[in-house]
CSV table of C-alpha atoms and ligand atoms in Angstrom, one decimal:
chain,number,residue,atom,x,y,z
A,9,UNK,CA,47.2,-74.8,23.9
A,10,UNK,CA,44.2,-73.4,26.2
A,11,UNK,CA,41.3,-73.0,23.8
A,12,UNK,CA,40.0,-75.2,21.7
A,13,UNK,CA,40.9,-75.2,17.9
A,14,UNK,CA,37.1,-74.4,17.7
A,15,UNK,CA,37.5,-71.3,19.7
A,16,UNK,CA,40.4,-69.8,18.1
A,17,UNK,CA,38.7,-69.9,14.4
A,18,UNK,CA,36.3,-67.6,15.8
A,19,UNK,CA,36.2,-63.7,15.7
A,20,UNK,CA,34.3,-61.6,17.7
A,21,UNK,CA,31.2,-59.3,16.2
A,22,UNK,CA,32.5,-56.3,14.9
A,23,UNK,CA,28.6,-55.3,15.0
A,24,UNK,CA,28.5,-55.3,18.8
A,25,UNK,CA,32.2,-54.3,19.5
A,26,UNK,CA,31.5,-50.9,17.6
A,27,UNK,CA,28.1,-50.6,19.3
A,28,UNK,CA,29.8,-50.7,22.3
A,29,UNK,CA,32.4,-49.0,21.9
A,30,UNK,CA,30.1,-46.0,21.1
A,31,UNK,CA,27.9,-46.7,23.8
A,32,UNK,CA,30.4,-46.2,25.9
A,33,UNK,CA,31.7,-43.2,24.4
A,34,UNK,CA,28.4,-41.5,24.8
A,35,UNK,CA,28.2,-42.7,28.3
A,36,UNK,CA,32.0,-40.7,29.0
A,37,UNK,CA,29.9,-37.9,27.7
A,38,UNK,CA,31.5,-37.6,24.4
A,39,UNK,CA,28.8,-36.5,21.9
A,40,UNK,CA,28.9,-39.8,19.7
A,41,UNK,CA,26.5,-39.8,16.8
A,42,UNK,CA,25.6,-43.9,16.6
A,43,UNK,CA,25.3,-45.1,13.2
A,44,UNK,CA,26.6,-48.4,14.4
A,45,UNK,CA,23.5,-50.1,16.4
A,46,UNK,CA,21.5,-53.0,14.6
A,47,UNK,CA,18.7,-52.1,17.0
A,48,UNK,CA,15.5,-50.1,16.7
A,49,UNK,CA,15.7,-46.8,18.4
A,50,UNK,CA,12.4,-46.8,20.0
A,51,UNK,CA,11.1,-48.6,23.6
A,52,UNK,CA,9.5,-52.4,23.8
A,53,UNK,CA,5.5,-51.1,23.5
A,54,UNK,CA,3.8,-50.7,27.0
A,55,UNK,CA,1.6,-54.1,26.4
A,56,UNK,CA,4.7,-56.3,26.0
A,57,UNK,CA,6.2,-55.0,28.9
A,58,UNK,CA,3.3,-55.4,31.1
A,59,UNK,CA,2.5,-59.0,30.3
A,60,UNK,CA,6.1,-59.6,31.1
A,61,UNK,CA,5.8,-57.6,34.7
A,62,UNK,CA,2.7,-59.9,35.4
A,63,UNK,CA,4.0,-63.1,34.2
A,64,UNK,CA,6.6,-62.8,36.8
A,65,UNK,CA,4.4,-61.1,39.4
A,66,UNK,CA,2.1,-64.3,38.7
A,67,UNK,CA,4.9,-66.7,39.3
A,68,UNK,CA,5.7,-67.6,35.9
A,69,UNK,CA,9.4,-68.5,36.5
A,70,UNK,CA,9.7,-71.3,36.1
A,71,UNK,CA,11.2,-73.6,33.7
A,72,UNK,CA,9.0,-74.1,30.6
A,73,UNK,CA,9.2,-77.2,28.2
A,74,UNK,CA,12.6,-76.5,26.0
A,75,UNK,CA,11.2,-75.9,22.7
A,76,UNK,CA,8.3,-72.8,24.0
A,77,UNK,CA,5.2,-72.7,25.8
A,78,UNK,CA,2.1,-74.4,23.4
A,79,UNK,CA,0.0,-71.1,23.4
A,80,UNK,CA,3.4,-69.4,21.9
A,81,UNK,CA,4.0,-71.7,19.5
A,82,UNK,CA,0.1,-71.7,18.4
A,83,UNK,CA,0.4,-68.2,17.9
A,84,UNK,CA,3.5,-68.4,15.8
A,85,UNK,CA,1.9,-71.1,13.6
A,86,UNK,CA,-1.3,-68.3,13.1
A,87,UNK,CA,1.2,-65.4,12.6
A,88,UNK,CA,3.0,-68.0,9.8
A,89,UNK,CA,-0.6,-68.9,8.3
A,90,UNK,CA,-1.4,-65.4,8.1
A,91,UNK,CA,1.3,-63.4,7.5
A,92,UNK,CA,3.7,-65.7,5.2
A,93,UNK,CA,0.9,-68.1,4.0
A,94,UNK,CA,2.8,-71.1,5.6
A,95,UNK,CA,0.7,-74.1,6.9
A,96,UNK,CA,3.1,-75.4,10.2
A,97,UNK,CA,1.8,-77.4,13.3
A,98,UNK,CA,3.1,-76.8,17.1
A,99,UNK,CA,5.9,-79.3,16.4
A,100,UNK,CA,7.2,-77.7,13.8
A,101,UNK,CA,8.2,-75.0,16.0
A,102,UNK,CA,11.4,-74.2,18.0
A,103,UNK,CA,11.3,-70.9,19.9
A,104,UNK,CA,14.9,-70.0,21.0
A,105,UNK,CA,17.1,-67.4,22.8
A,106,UNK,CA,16.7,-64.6,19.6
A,107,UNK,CA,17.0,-65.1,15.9
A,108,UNK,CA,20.6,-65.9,16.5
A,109,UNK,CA,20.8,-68.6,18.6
A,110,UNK,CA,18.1,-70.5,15.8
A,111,UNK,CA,20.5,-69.8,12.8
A,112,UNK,CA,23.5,-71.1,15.5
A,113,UNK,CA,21.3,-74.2,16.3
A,114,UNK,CA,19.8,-74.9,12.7
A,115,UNK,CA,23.5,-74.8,11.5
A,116,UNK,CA,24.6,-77.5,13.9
A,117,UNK,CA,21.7,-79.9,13.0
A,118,UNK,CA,22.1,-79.4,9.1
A,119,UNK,CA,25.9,-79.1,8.7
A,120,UNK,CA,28.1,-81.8,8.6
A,121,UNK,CA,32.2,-81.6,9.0
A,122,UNK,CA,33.0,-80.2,5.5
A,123,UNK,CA,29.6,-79.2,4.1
A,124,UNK,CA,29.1,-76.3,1.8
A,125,UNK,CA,27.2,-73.5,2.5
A,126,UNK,CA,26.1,-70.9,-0.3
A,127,UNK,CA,26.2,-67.0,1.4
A,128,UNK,CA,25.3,-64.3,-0.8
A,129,UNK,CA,27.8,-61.3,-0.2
A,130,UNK,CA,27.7,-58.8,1.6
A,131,UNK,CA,26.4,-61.0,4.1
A,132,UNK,CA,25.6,-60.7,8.0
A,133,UNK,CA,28.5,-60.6,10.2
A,134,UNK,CA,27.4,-63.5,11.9
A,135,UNK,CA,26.6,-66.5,9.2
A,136,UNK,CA,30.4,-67.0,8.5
A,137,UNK,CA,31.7,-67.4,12.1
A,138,UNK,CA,28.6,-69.4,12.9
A,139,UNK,CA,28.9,-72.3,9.6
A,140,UNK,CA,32.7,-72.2,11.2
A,141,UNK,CA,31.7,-73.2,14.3
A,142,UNK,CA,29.7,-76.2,12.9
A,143,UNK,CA,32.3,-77.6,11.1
A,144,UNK,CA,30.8,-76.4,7.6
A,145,UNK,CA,33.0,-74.4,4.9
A,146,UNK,CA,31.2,-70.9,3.5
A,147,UNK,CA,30.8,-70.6,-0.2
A,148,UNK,CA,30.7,-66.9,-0.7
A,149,UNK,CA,28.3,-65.6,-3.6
A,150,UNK,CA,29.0,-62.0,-4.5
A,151,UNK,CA,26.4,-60.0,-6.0
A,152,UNK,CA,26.8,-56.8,-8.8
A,153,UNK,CA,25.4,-54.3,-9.2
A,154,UNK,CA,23.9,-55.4,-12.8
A,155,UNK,CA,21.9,-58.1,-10.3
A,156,UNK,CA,20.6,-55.2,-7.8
A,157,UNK,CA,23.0,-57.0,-5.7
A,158,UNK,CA,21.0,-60.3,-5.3
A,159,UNK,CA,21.6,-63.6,-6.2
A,160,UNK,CA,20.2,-65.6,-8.8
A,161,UNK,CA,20.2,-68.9,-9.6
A,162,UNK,CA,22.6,-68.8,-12.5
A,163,UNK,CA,25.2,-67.6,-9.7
A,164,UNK,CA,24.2,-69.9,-6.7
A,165,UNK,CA,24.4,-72.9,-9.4
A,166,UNK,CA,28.2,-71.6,-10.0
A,167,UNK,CA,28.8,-71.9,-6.8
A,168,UNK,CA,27.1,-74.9,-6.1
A,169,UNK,CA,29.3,-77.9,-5.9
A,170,UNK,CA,28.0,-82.4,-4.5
A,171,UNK,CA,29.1,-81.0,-1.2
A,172,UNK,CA,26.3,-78.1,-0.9
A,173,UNK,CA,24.2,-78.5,1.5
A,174,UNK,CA,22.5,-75.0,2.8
A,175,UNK,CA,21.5,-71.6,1.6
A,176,UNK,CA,21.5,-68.8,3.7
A,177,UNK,CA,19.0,-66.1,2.2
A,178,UNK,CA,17.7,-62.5,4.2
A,179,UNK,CA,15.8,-61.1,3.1
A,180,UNK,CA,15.0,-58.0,3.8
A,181,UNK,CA,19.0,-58.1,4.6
A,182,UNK,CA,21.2,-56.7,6.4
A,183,UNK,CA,23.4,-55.0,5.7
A,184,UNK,CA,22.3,-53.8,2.3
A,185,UNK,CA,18.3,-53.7,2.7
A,186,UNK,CA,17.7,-55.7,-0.4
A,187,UNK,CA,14.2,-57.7,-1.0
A,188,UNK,CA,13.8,-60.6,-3.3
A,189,UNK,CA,10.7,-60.3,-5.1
A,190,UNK,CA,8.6,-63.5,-5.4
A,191,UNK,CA,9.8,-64.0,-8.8
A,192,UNK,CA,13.4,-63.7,-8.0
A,193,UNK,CA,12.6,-66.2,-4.9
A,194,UNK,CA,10.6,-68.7,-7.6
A,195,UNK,CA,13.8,-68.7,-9.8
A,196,UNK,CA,15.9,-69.7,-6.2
A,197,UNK,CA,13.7,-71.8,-4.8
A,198,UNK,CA,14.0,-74.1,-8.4
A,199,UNK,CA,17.2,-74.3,-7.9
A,200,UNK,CA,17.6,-75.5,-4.5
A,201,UNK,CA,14.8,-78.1,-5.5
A,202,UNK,CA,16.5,-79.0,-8.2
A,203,UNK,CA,19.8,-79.3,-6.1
A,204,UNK,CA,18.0,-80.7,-3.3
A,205,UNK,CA,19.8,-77.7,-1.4
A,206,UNK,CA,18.0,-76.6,2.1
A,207,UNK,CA,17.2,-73.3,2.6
A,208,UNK,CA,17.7,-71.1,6.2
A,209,UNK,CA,15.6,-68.4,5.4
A,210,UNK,CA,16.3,-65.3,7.7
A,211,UNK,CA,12.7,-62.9,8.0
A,212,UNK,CA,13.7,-61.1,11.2
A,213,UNK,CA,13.5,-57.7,9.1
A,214,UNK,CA,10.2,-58.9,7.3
A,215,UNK,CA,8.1,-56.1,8.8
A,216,UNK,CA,10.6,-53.5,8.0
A,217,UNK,CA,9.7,-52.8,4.7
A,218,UNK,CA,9.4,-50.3,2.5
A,219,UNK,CA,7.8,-48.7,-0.9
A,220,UNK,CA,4.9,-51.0,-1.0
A,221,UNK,CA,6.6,-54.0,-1.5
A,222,UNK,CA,5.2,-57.0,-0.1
A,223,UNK,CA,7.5,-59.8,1.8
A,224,UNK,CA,7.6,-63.0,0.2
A,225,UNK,CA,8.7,-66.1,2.5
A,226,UNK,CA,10.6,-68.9,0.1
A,227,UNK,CA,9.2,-71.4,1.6
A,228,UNK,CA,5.3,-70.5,0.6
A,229,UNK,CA,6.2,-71.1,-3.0
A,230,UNK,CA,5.7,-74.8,-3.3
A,231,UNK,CA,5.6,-78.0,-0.8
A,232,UNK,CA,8.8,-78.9,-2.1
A,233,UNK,CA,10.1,-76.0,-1.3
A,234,UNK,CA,9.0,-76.3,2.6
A,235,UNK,CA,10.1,-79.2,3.4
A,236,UNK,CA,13.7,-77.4,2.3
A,237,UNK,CA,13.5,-74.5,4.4
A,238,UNK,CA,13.8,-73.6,7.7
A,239,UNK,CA,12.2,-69.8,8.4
A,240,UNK,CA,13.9,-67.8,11.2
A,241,UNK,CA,12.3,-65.1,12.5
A,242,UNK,CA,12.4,-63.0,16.2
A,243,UNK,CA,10.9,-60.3,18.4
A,244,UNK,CA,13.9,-58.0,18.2
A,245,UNK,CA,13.6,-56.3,15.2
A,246,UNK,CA,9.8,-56.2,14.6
A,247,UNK,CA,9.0,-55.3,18.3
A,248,UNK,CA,12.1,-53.2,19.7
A,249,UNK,CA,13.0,-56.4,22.1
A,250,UNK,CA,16.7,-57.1,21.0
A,251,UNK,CA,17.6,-57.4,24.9
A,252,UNK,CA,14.8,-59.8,25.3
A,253,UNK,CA,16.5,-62.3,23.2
A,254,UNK,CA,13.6,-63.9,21.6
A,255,UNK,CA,13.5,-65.9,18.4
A,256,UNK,CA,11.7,-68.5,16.5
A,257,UNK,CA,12.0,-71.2,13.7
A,258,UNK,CA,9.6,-73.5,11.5
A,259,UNK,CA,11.0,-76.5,9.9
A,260,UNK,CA,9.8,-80.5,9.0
A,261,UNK,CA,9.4,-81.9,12.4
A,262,UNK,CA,12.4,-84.4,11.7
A,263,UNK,CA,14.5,-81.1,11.7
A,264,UNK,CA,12.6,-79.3,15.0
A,265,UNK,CA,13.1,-82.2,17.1
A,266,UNK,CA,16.8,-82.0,16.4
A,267,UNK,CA,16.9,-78.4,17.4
A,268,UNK,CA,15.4,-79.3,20.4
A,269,UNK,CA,17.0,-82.2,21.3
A,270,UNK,CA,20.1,-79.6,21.3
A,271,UNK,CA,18.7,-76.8,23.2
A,272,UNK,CA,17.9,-79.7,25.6
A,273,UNK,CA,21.6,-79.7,26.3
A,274,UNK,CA,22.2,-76.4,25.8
A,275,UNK,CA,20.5,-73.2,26.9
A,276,UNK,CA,16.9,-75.6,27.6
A,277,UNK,CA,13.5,-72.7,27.4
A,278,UNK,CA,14.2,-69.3,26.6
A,279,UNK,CA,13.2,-67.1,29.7
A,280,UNK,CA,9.9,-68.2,30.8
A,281,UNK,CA,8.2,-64.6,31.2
A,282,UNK,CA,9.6,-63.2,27.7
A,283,UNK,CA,7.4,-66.0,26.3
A,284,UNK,CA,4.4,-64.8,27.8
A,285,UNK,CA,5.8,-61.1,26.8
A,286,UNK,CA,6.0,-61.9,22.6
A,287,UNK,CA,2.3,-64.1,23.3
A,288,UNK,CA,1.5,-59.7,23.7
A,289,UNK,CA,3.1,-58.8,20.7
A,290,UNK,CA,1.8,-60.9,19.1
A,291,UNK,CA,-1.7,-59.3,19.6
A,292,UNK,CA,-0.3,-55.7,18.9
A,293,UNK,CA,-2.5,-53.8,16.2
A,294,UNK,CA,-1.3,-54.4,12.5
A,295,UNK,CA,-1.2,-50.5,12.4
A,296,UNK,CA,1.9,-51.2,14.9
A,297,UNK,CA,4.2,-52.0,11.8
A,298,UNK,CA,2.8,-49.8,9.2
A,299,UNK,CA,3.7,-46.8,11.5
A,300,UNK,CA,6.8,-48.0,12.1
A,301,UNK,CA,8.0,-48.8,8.6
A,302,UNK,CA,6.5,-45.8,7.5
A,303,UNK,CA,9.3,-44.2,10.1
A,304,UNK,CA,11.9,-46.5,9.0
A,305,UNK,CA,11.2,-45.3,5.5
A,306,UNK,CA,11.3,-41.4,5.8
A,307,UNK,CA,14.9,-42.1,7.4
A,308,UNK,CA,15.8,-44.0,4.5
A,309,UNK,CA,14.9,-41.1,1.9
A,310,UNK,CA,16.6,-38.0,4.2
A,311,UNK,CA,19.5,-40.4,4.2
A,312,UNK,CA,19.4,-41.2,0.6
A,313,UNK,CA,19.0,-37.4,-0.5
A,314,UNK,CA,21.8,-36.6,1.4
A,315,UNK,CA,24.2,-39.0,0.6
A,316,UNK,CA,23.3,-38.2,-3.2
A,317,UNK,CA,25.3,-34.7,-2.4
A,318,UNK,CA,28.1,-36.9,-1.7
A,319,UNK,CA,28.3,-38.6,-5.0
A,320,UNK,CA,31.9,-37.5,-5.9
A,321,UNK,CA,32.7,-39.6,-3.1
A,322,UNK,CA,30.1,-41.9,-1.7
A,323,UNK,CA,27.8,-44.2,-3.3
A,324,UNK,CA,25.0,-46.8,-1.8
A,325,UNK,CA,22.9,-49.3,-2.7
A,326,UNK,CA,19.6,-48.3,-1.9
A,327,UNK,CA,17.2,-50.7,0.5
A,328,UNK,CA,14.3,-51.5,0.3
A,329,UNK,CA,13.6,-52.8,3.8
A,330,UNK,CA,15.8,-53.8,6.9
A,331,UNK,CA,17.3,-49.8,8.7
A,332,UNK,CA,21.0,-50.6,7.0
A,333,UNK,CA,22.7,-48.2,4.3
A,334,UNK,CA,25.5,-49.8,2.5
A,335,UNK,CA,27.7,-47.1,1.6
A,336,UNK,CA,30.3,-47.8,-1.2
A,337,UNK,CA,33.3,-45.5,-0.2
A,338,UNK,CA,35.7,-47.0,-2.9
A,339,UNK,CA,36.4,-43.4,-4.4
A,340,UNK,CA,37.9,-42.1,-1.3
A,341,UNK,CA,40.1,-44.9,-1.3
A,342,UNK,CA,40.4,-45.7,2.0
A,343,UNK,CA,39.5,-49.3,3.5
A,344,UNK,CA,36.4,-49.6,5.5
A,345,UNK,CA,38.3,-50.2,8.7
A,346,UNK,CA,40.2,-47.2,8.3
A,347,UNK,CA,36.9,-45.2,7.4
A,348,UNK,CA,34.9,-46.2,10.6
A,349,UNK,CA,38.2,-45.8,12.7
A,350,UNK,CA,39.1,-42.3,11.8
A,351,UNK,CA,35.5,-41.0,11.2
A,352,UNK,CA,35.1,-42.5,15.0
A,353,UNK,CA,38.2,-40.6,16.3
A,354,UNK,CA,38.0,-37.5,14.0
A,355,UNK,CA,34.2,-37.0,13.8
A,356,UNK,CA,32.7,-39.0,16.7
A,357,UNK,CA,30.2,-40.7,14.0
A,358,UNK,CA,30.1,-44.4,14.5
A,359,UNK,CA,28.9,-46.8,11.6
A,360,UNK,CA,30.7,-50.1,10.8
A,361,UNK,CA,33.2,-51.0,8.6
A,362,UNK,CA,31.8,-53.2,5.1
A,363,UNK,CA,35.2,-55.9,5.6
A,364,UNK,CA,32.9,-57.9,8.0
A,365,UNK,CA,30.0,-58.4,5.9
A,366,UNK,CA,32.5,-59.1,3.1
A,367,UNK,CA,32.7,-55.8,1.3
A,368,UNK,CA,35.9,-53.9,2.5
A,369,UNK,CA,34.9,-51.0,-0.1
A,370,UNK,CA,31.7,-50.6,2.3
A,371,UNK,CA,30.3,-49.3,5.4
A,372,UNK,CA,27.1,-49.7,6.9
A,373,UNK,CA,25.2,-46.6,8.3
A,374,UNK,CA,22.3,-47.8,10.5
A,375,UNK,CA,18.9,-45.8,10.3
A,376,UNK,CA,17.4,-46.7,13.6
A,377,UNK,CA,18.0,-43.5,15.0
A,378,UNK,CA,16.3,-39.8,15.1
A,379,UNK,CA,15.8,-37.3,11.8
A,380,UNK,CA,18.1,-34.8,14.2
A,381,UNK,CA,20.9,-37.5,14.4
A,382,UNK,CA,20.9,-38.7,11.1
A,383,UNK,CA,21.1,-35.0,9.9
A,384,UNK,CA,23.9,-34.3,12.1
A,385,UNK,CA,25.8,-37.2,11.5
A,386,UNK,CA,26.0,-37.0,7.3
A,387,UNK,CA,26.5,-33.3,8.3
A,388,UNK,CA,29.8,-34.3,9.5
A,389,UNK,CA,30.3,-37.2,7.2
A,390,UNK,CA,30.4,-34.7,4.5
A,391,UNK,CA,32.5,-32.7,6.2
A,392,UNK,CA,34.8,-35.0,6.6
A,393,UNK,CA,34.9,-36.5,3.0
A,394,UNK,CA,34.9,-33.1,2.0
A,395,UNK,CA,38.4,-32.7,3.3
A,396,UNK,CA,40.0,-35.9,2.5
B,414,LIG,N1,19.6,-62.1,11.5
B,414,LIG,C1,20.0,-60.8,11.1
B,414,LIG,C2,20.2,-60.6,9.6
B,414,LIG,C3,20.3,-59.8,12.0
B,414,LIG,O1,20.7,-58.6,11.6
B,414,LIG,C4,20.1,-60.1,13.4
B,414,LIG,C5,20.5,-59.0,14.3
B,414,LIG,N2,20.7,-59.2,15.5
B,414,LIG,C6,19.7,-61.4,13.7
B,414,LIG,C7,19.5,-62.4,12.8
B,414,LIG,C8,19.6,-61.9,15.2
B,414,LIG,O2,18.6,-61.2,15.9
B,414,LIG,P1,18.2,-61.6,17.3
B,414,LIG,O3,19.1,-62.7,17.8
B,414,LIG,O4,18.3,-60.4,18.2
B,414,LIG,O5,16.8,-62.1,17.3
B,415,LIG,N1,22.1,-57.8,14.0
B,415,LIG,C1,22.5,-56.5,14.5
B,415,LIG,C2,23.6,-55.8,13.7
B,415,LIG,O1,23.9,-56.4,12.6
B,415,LIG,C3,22.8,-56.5,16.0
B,415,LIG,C4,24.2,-56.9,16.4
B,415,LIG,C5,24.5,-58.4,16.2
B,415,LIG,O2,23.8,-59.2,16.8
B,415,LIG,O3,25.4,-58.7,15.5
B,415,LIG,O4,24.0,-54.8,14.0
């Protein structure tokens, strides 16, 4: 056998295949309506950019100590003070190659060959494959609709068994846009006290939020509660830098240094002048976000409104942050991969298919895309349900 028996349990991201599959259908000139992409639709802001350009012009390229240059990490540790009331130190913080690669590395220092870990359903694409590839085993928790499609701790203590050892919570998530309100968080983080349970808490959509709600961190709730969780967060979502690859997390220091000590031997610094780029986003105007939320939001009612003329077919659960729109196509009855692949070949609309993020009655829309697109793409969406 060539690959490892680690390699062959993994499968590849049906997020980025489909995002490039249409990418590349638009680029053979094929007039592709991209529903698909987990990426904001507008450019990196000017500031960021430039800081980059003049780190490099200035030399900057070399390598930087593994974990992130100090001034980043002091400027994390004031965006966690003052955005997510959390009190962290330099060494609690491990700045890494995107959000991603912190939820890969977190998962290989926490998760022991046959450890438990609880993921609410639908989930992202990405937790399964990566609590795989650490040896763990995923307890799936699905949600109903009676529970707004979040868990509680009722159902994460039914799946919670001596062998539990992490929680995976996002929120605001993807794919479904849900936000847990701080006393739906309170109720969660009791029980993973109580269970002595960590907690990775996933904030890379926190600024994408929407109907006044405020974003609660888990980990702000109690001391006890801190030392149990691990908050990821990153640059792509919040600053339109997903090809930066640029992420972040805050944990005890015990946990940090382990995270470091394997980035040591893995990737070492992320790129040295994209460091110095997020130290600029970081000093963006507030009025940055509320714009672009604002944005995100008006996207989210057109799409609601329309998808509400659809009910005979369609349904959705409707977000309140993140630029997802899980769409329950159950009453068409066709299976979610069979949904994204004809709608793809018979409408040129691409969105991805719900069996991924463990709903194969789903399919997630992305709004991170123009008014005009979204309005011609649910034009032909309804076109085509309307003839099924
Ligand atoms: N978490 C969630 C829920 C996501 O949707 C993404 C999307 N890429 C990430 C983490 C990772 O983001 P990145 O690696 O680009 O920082
Ligand atoms: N997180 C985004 C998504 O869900 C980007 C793709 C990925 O990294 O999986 O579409």
């Amino acid at each position: 056998m060539i690959l490892s028996s680690r390699a062959q349990k993994v499968s590849p991201s049906a997020t980025l295949q489909i995002t490039a599959t249409a990418k590349r259908m638009v680029k053979e000139g094929k007039d592709v309506v991209a529903f698909g992409a987990g990426e904001p639709d507008f450019d990196t802001p000017e500031a960021i950019k430039a800081a980059a350009i003049a780190a490099i012009q200035s030399g900057f390229t070399r390598y930087t100590p593994t974990s992130g240059i100090p001034e980043l990490k002091d400027a994390i540790v004031k965006k966690l003070k003052e955005d997510n009331g959390l009190d962290y130190t330099a060494k609690n913080i491990i700045v890494s190659c995107g959000a991603k690669h912190s939820l890969y590395n977190i998962l290989q220092v926490l998760v022991d060959e046959g450890d438990e870990v609880l993921i609410p359903v639908p989930y992202w694409v990405s937790y399964p494959e990566m609590v795989k590839l650490a040896g763990g085993r995923s307890v799936f928790v699905r949600t109903t609709l009676k529970e707004n499609f979040k868990v509680t701790a009722q159902s994460l203590q039914a799946h919670a068994s001596a062998k539990t050892k992490v929680l995976i919570l996002n929120s605001p998530s993807n794919p479904c846009g849900v936000v847990y309100h701080q006393k739906e968080l309170e109720t969660i983080a009791e029980f993973c006290v109580r269970n002595h349970i960590f907690c990775i808490s996933d904030e890379i959509y926190e600024k994408i939020i929407f109907d006044g709600i405020r974003h609660v961190s888990i980990a702000s709730l109690s001391e006890d509660m801190k030392s149990l969780t691990v908050t990821v967060n990153g640059f792509s979502k919040s600053y339109a830098m997903t090809g930066w690859r640029l992420g972040y997390l805050a944990a005890e220091s015990e946990i940090a240094q382990a995270v470091s000590n394997l980035q040591d031997h893995s990737t070492s610094n992320p790129t040295s002048f994209v460091q110095k780029a997020a130290l600029a986003a970081f000093s963006l105007d507030r009025a940055f976000f509320a714009e672009i939320a604002e944005k995100f939001q008006q996207r989210r009612d057109a799409i609601v409104s329309r998808l509400d003329r659809m009910k005979q077919y369609l349904g959705y659960i409707r977000p309140e942050g993140a630029f997802y729109i899980f769409v329950d196509i159950k009453k068409t009855g066709i299976d979610s991969f069979t949904f994204a692949k004809r709608l793809l070949e018979e409408k040129h609309v691409a969105l991805i298919p719900g069996g991924p993020f463990g709903c194969d009655d789903y399919v997630r829309i992305s709004f991170a895309t123009s008014m005009e697109k979204i309005k011609a793409g649910l034009d032909r969406i309804e076109e085509w349900v309307n003839q099924l």
